[in-house]
Coordinates of C-alpha atoms in Angstrom, one line a residue:
X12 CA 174.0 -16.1 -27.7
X13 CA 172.3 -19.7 -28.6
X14 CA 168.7 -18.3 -30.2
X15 CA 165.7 -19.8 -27.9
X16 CA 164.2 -21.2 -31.2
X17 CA 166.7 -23.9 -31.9
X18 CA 167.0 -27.5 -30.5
X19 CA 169.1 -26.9 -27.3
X20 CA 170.9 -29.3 -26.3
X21 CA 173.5 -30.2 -22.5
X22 CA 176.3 -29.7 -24.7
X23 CA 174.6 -26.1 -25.6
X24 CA 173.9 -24.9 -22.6
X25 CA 177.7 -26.0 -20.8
X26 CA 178.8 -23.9 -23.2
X27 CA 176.4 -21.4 -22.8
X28 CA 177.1 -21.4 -18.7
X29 CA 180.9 -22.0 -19.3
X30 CA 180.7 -25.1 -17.5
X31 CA 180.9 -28.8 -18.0
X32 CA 178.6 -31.1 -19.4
X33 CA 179.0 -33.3 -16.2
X34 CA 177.6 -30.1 -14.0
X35 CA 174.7 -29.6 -16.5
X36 CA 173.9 -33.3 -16.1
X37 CA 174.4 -33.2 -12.2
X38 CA 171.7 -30.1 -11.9
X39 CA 169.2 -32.5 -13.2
X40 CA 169.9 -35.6 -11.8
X41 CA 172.4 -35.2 -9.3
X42 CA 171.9 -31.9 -7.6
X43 CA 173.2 -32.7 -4.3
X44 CA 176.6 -33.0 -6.3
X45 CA 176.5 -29.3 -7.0
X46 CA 176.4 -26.1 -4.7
X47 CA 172.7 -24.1 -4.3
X48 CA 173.9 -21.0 -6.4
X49 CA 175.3 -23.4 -9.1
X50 CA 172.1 -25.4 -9.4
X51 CA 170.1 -22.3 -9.3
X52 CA 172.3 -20.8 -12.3
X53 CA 172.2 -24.1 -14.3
X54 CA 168.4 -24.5 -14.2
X55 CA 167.3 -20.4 -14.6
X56 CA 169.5 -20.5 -17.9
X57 CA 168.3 -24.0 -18.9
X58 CA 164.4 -22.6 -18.8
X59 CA 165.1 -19.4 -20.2
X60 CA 166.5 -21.3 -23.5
X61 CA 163.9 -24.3 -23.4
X62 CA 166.4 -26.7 -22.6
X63 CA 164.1 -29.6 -20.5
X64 CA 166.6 -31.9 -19.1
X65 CA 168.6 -34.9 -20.5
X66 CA 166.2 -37.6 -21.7
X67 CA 165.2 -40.0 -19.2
X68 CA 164.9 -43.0 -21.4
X69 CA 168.2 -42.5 -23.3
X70 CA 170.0 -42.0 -19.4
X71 CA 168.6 -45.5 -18.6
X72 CA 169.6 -47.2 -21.6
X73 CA 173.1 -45.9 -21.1
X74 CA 173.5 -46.3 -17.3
X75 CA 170.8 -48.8 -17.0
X76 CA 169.5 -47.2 -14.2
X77 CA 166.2 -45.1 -14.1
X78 CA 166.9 -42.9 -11.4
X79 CA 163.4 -43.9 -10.3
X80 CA 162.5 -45.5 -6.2
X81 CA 159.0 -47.3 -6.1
X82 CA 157.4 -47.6 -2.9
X83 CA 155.5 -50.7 -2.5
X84 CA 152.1 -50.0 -0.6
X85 CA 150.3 -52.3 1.4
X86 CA 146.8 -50.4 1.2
X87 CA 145.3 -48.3 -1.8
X88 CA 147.1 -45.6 -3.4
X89 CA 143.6 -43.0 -1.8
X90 CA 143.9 -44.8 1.7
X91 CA 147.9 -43.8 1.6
X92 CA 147.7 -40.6 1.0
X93 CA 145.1 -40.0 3.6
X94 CA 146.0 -41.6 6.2
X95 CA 148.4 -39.6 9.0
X96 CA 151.1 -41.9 9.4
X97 CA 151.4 -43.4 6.0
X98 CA 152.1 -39.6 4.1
X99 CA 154.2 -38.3 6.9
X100 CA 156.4 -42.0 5.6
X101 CA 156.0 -40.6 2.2
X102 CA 156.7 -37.1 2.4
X103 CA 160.3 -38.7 4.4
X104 CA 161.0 -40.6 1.5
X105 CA 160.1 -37.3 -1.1
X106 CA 161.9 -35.1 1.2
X107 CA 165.4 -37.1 0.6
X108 CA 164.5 -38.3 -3.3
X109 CA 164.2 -34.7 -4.1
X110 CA 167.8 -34.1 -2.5
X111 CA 169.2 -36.5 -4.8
X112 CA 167.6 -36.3 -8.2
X113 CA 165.6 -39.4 -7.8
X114 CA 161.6 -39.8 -8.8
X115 CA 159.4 -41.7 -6.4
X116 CA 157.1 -43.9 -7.6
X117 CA 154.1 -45.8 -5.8
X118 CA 152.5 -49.0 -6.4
X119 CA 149.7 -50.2 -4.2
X120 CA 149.9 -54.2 -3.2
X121 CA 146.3 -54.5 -3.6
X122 CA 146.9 -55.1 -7.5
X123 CA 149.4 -57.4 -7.9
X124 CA 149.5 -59.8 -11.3
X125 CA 148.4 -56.4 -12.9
X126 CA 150.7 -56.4 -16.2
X127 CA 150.8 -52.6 -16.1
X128 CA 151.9 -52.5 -11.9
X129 CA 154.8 -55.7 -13.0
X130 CA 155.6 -53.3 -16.4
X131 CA 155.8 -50.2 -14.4
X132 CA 157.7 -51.8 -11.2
X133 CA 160.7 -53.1 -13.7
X134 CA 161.3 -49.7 -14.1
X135 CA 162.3 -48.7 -10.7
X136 CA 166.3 -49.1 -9.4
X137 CA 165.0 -50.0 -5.6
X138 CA 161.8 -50.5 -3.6
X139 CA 160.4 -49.8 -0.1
X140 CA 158.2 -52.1 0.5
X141 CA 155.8 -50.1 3.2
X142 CA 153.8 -53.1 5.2
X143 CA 152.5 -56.4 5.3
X144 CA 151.1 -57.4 1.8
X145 CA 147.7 -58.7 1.3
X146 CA 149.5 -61.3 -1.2
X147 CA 153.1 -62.5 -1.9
X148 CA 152.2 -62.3 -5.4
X149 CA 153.3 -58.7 -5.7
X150 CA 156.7 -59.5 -3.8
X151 CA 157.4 -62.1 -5.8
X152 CA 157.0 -60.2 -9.2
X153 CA 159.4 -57.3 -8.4
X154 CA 163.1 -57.5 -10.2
X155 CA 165.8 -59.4 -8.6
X156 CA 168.8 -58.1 -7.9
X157 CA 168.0 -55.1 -6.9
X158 CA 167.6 -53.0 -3.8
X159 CA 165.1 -53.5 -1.3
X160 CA 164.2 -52.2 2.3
X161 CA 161.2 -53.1 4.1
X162 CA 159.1 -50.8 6.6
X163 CA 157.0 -52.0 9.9
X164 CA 157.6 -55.8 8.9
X165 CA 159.9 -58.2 8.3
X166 CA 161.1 -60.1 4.5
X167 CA 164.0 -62.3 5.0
X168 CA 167.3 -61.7 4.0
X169 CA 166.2 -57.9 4.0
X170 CA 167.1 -54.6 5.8
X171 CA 163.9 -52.9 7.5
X172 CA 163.4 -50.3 9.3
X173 CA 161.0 -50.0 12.0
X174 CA 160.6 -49.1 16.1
X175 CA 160.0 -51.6 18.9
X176 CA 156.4 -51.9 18.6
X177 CA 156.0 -54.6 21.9
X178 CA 158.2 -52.2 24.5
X179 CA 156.5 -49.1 23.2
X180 CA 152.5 -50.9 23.9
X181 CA 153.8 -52.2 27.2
X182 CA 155.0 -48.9 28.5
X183 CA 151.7 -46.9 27.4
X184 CA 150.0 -50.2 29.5
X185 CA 151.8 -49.8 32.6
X186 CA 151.5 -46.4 32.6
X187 CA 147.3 -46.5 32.0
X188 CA 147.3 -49.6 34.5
X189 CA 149.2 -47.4 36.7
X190 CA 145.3 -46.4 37.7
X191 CA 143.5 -49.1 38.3
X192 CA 140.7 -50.1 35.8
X193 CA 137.5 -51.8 36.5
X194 CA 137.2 -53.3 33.1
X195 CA 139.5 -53.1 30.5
X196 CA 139.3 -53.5 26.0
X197 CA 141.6 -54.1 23.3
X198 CA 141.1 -52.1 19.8
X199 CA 143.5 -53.9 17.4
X200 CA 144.4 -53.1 13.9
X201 CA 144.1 -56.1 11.3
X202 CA 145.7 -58.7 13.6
X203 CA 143.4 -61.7 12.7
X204 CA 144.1 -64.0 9.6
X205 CA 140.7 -63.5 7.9
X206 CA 138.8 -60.7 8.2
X207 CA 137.0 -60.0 10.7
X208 CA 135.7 -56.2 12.3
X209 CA 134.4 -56.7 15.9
X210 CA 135.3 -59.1 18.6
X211 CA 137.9 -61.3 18.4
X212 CA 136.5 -64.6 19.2
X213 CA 138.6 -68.3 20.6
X214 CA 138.6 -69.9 16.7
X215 CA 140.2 -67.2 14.7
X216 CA 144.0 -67.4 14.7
X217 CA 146.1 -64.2 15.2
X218 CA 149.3 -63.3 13.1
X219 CA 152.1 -64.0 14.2
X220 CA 154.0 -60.8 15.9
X221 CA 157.0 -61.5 12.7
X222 CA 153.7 -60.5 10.3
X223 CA 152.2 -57.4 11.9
X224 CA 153.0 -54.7 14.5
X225 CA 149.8 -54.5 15.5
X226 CA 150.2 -58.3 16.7
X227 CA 153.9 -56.7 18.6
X228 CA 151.2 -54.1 20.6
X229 CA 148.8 -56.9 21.4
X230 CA 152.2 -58.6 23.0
X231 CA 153.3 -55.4 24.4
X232 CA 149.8 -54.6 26.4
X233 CA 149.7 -58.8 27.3
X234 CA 153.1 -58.1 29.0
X235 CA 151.5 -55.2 31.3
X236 CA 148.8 -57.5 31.6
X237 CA 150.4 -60.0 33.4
X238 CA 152.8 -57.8 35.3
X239 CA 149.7 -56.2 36.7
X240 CA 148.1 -59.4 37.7
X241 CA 145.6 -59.1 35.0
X242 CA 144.9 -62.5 32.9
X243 CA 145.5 -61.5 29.3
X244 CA 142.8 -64.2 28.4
X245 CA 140.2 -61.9 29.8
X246 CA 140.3 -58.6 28.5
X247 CA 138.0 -58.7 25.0
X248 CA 139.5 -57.8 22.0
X249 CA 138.4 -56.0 19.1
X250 CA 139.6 -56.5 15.6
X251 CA 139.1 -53.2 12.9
X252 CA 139.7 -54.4 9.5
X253 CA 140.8 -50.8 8.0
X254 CA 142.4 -47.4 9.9
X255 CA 139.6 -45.4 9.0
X256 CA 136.8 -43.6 10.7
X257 CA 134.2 -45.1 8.5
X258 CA 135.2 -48.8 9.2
X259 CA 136.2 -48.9 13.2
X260 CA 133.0 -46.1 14.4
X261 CA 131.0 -49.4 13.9
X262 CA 132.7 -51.6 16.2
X263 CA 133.8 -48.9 18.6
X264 CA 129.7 -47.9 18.9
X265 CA 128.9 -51.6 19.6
X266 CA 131.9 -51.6 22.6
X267 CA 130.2 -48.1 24.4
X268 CA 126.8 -49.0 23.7
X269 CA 127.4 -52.1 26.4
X270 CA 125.3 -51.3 29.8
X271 CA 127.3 -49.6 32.5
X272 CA 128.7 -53.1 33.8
X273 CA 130.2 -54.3 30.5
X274 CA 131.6 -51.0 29.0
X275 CA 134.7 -50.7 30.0
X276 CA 136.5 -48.0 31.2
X277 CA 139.8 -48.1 29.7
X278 CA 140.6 -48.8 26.1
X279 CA 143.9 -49.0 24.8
X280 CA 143.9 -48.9 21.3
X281 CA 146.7 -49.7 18.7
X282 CA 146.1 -46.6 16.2
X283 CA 145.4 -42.7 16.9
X284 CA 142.7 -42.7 14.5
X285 CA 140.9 -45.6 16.8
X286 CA 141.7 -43.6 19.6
X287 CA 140.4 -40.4 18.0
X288 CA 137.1 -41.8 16.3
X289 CA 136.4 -43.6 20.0
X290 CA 136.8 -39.9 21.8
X291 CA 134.1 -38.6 19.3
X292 CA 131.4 -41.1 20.0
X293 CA 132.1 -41.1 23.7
X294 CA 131.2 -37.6 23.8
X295 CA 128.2 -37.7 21.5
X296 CA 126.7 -40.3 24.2
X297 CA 128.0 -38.1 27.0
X298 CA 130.4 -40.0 28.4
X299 CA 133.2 -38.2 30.2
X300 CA 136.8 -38.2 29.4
X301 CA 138.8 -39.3 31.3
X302 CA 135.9 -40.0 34.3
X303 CA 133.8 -42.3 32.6
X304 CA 136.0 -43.6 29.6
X305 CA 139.7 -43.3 29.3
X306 CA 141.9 -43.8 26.4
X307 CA 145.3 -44.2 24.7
X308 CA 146.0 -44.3 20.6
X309 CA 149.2 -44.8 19.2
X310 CA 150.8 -43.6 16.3
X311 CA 151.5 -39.7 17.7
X312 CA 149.4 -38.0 15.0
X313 CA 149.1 -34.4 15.3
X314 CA 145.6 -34.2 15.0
X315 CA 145.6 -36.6 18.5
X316 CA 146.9 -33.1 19.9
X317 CA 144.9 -29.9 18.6
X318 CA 142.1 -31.1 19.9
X319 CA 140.5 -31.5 23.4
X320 CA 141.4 -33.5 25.2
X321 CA 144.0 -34.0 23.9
X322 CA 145.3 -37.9 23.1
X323 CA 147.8 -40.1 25.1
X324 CA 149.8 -41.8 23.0
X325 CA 152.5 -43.3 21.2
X326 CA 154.5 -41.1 19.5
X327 CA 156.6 -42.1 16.5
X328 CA 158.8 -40.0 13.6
X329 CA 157.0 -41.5 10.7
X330 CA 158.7 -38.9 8.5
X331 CA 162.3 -39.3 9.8
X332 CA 161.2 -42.7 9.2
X333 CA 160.6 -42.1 5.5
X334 CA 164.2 -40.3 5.6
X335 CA 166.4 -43.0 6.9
X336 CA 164.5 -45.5 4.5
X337 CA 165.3 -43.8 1.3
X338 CA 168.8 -42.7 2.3
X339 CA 169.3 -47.0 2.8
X340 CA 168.0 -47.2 -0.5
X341 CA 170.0 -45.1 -2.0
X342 CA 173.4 -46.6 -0.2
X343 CA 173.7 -43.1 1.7
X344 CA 173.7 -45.1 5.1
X345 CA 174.2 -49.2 5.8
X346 CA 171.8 -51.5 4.9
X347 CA 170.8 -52.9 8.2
X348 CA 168.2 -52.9 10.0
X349 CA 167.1 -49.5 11.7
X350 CA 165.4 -49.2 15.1
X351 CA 163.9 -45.8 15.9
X352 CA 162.9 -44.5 19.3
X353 CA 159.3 -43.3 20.5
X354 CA 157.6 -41.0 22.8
X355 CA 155.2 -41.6 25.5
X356 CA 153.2 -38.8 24.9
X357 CA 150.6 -38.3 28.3
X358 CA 147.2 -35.5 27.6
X359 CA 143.9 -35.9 29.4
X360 CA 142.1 -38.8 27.7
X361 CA 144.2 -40.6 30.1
X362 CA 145.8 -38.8 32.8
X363 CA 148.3 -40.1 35.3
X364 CA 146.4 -41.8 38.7
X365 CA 143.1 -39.9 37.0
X366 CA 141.3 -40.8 40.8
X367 CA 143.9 -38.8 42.8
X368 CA 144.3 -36.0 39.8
X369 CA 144.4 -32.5 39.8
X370 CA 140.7 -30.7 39.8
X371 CA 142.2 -29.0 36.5
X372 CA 142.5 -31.2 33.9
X373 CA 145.1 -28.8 31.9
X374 CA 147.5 -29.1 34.4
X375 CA 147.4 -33.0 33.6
X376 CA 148.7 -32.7 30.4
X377 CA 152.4 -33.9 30.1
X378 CA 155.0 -34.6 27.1
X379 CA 157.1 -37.8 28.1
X380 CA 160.1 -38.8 26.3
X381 CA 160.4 -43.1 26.8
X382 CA 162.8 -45.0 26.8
X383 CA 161.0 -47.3 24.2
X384 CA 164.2 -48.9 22.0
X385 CA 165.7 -47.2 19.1
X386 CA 169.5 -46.8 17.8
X387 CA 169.7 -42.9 17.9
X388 CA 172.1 -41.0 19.7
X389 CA 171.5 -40.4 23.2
X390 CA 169.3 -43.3 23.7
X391 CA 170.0 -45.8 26.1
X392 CA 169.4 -49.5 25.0
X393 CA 166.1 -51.1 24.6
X394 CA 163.7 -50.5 27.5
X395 CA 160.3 -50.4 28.3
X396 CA 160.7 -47.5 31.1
X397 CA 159.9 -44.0 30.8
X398 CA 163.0 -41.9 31.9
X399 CA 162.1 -38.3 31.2
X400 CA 159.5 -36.3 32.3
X401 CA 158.9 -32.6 30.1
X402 CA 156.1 -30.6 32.1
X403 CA 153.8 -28.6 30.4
X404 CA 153.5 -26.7 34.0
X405 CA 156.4 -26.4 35.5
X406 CA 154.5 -25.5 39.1
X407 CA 153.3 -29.0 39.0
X408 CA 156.1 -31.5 39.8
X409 CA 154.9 -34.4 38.8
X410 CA 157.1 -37.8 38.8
X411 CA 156.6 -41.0 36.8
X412 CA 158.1 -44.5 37.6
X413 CA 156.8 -47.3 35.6
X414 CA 159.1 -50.3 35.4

């Protein structure tokens, strides 16, 4: 028996285990290379005698690889971590690094020139690059050569993986049009060159829809719009610099604090959290949901659906998001870009034809799966029409047909 008070080394514990050095080495760095039980064994003996792994620096400067992913953030490291959509992404990515021995690493694009965030960043063997950056400075520092996949936006030359953001606003539109509104408001997500949080006025320019998703939506809802008979040049829009309660409740006050002929009465908005944080000031004024004020998010958050009433929405996988982006990172699928599918997800802060709707609003509450785009099986090709129809209450038929 090796005595726990000397040096261990791999070679010691492979021939403490009666096993190769290659299966030592694949427990810590390659486990999915090794049966469960294996694993198990290697790394219970390896603790018992001290042993803490083969050294990371001396692995890169053999292989000249680190083993290590950095995801490239578009916000702060705090605003990632709390928002909904952006650690459901994350805990995706973790979920499959973990699987293969790799170490995630995350770098926030709102310091780039930084010498540490260029020092640390040449570390990394790949990058996901998760949204538009504030500056192509940070872009342009990372290492050539090696892998890269982008998330909700596009770098040339790049795979990225994403959904169809303009079908997937359109359908949610048609569907809320699908009840005639008397006035109508846009909440939008950082689609305005400079900053602005509040009405989008004629002189500030928009992104384009190859820059931001949130511009797609805006497309998407113009679309329904149109096909309604309703001129897209007229429904106000209003522009929220961050995803956060603390920035939009601001601008969303301003919108239901209009008299009783300007409020309006439907607001599709491009985020849950916009949808969520315009739910809780509606009530605190009294207004009634869906009588007085009805609304749709996007984004499919759970929190959008323990609580009452619950959210219409948008639904997409952020975490099997995360999961298809690092398996292209790590060459376990193609490098091309990836289109997932979305849900039309339908609770009572916007019911279907809310005038002619059921006196109980519970029975109003529906799960639709849309056909909103996406390359996964089953699906059909890229559509904006919902196809399916999963009742909460199955003694209430209730069909949808929005083209």
């Amino acid at each position: 028996m090796t005595p726990p008070s000397r040096h261990i080394t791999l070679k010691d514990l492979a021939r403490e285990l009666g096993v190769s050095t290659a299966s030592v080495s694949n427990a810590f760095n390659r486990p999915d290379q090794l049966s469960p039980r294996l694993r198990e064994r290697i790394l219970s003996e390896a603790q018992r005698l001290g042993y803490q792994g083969p050294d990371a620096r001396a692995r890169t400067l053999r292989t000249g690889r680190s083993r290590i992913i950095a995801v490239v953030l578009a916000e702060t490291l705090t605003y990632s971590l709390n928002d909904a959509v952006s650690s459901e992404l994350l805990t995706g990515i973790a979920e499959v690094l973990d699987d293969h021995g790799h170490t995630l690493l995350l770098l926030s694009g709102r310091q780039p020139g930084s010498r540490q965030t260029s020092g640390t960043a040449s570390m990394a063997d790949g990058f996901i690059v998760y949204g538009l950056m504030p500056s192509a400075m940070l872009l342009n520092e990372l290492p050539a050569q090696r892998p890269l996949v982008a998330v909700d936006f596009n770098i040339d030359g790049q795979p990225m993986v994403h959904i169809d953001n303009e079908p997937a606003s359109h359908a949610i539109a048609c569907y809320a049009l699908a009840t005639p509104p008397r006035r109508i408001g846009v909440l939008a997500l950082r689609l305005t060159e400079t900053p602005c949080n509040g009405r989008v006025t004629e002189e500030q320019p928009w992104l384009t829809a190859e820059r931001t998703i949130t511009r797609a939506r805006l497309d998407g809802f113009h679309r329904a719009f149109e096909e309604h008979g309703i001129d897209p040049a007229a429904v106000p829009v209003w522009n929220i610099e961050e995803n956060t309660h603390d920035i939009c409740a601001p601008v969303i006050a301003s919108i239901l604090d209009l008299p009783d002929d300007e409020r309006p009465d439907l607001l599709l908005c491009m985020s849950d959290r916009i949808a969520l944080t315009a739910l809780t000031l509606a009530e605190q004024r009294g207004l009634r949901i869906p009588e007085d004020l009805r609304l749709t998010g996007f984004d499919g958050i759970a929190e959008g659906q323990y609580r009452s009433p619950r959210l219409t929405t948008v639904r997409q996988d952020s975490t099997e998001k995360g999961r298809i982006t690092a398996r292209m990172i790590l060459g376990l699928v193609p490098a091309e870009p990836s289109l997932l599918a979305t849900e039309l997800i339908v609770g009572e802060s916007c019911p279907y034809r809310v005038t002619f709707g059921l006196t109980n609003p519970a029975t109003q509450s529906l799960r639709c799966t849309a056909n909103l785009g996406g390359n996964g099986a089953g699906r059909r090709p890229l559509g904006g029409v919902i196809d399916r129809v999963i009742e909460d209450h199955a003694d209430n038929p209730l069909n949808l047909d929005i083209a």
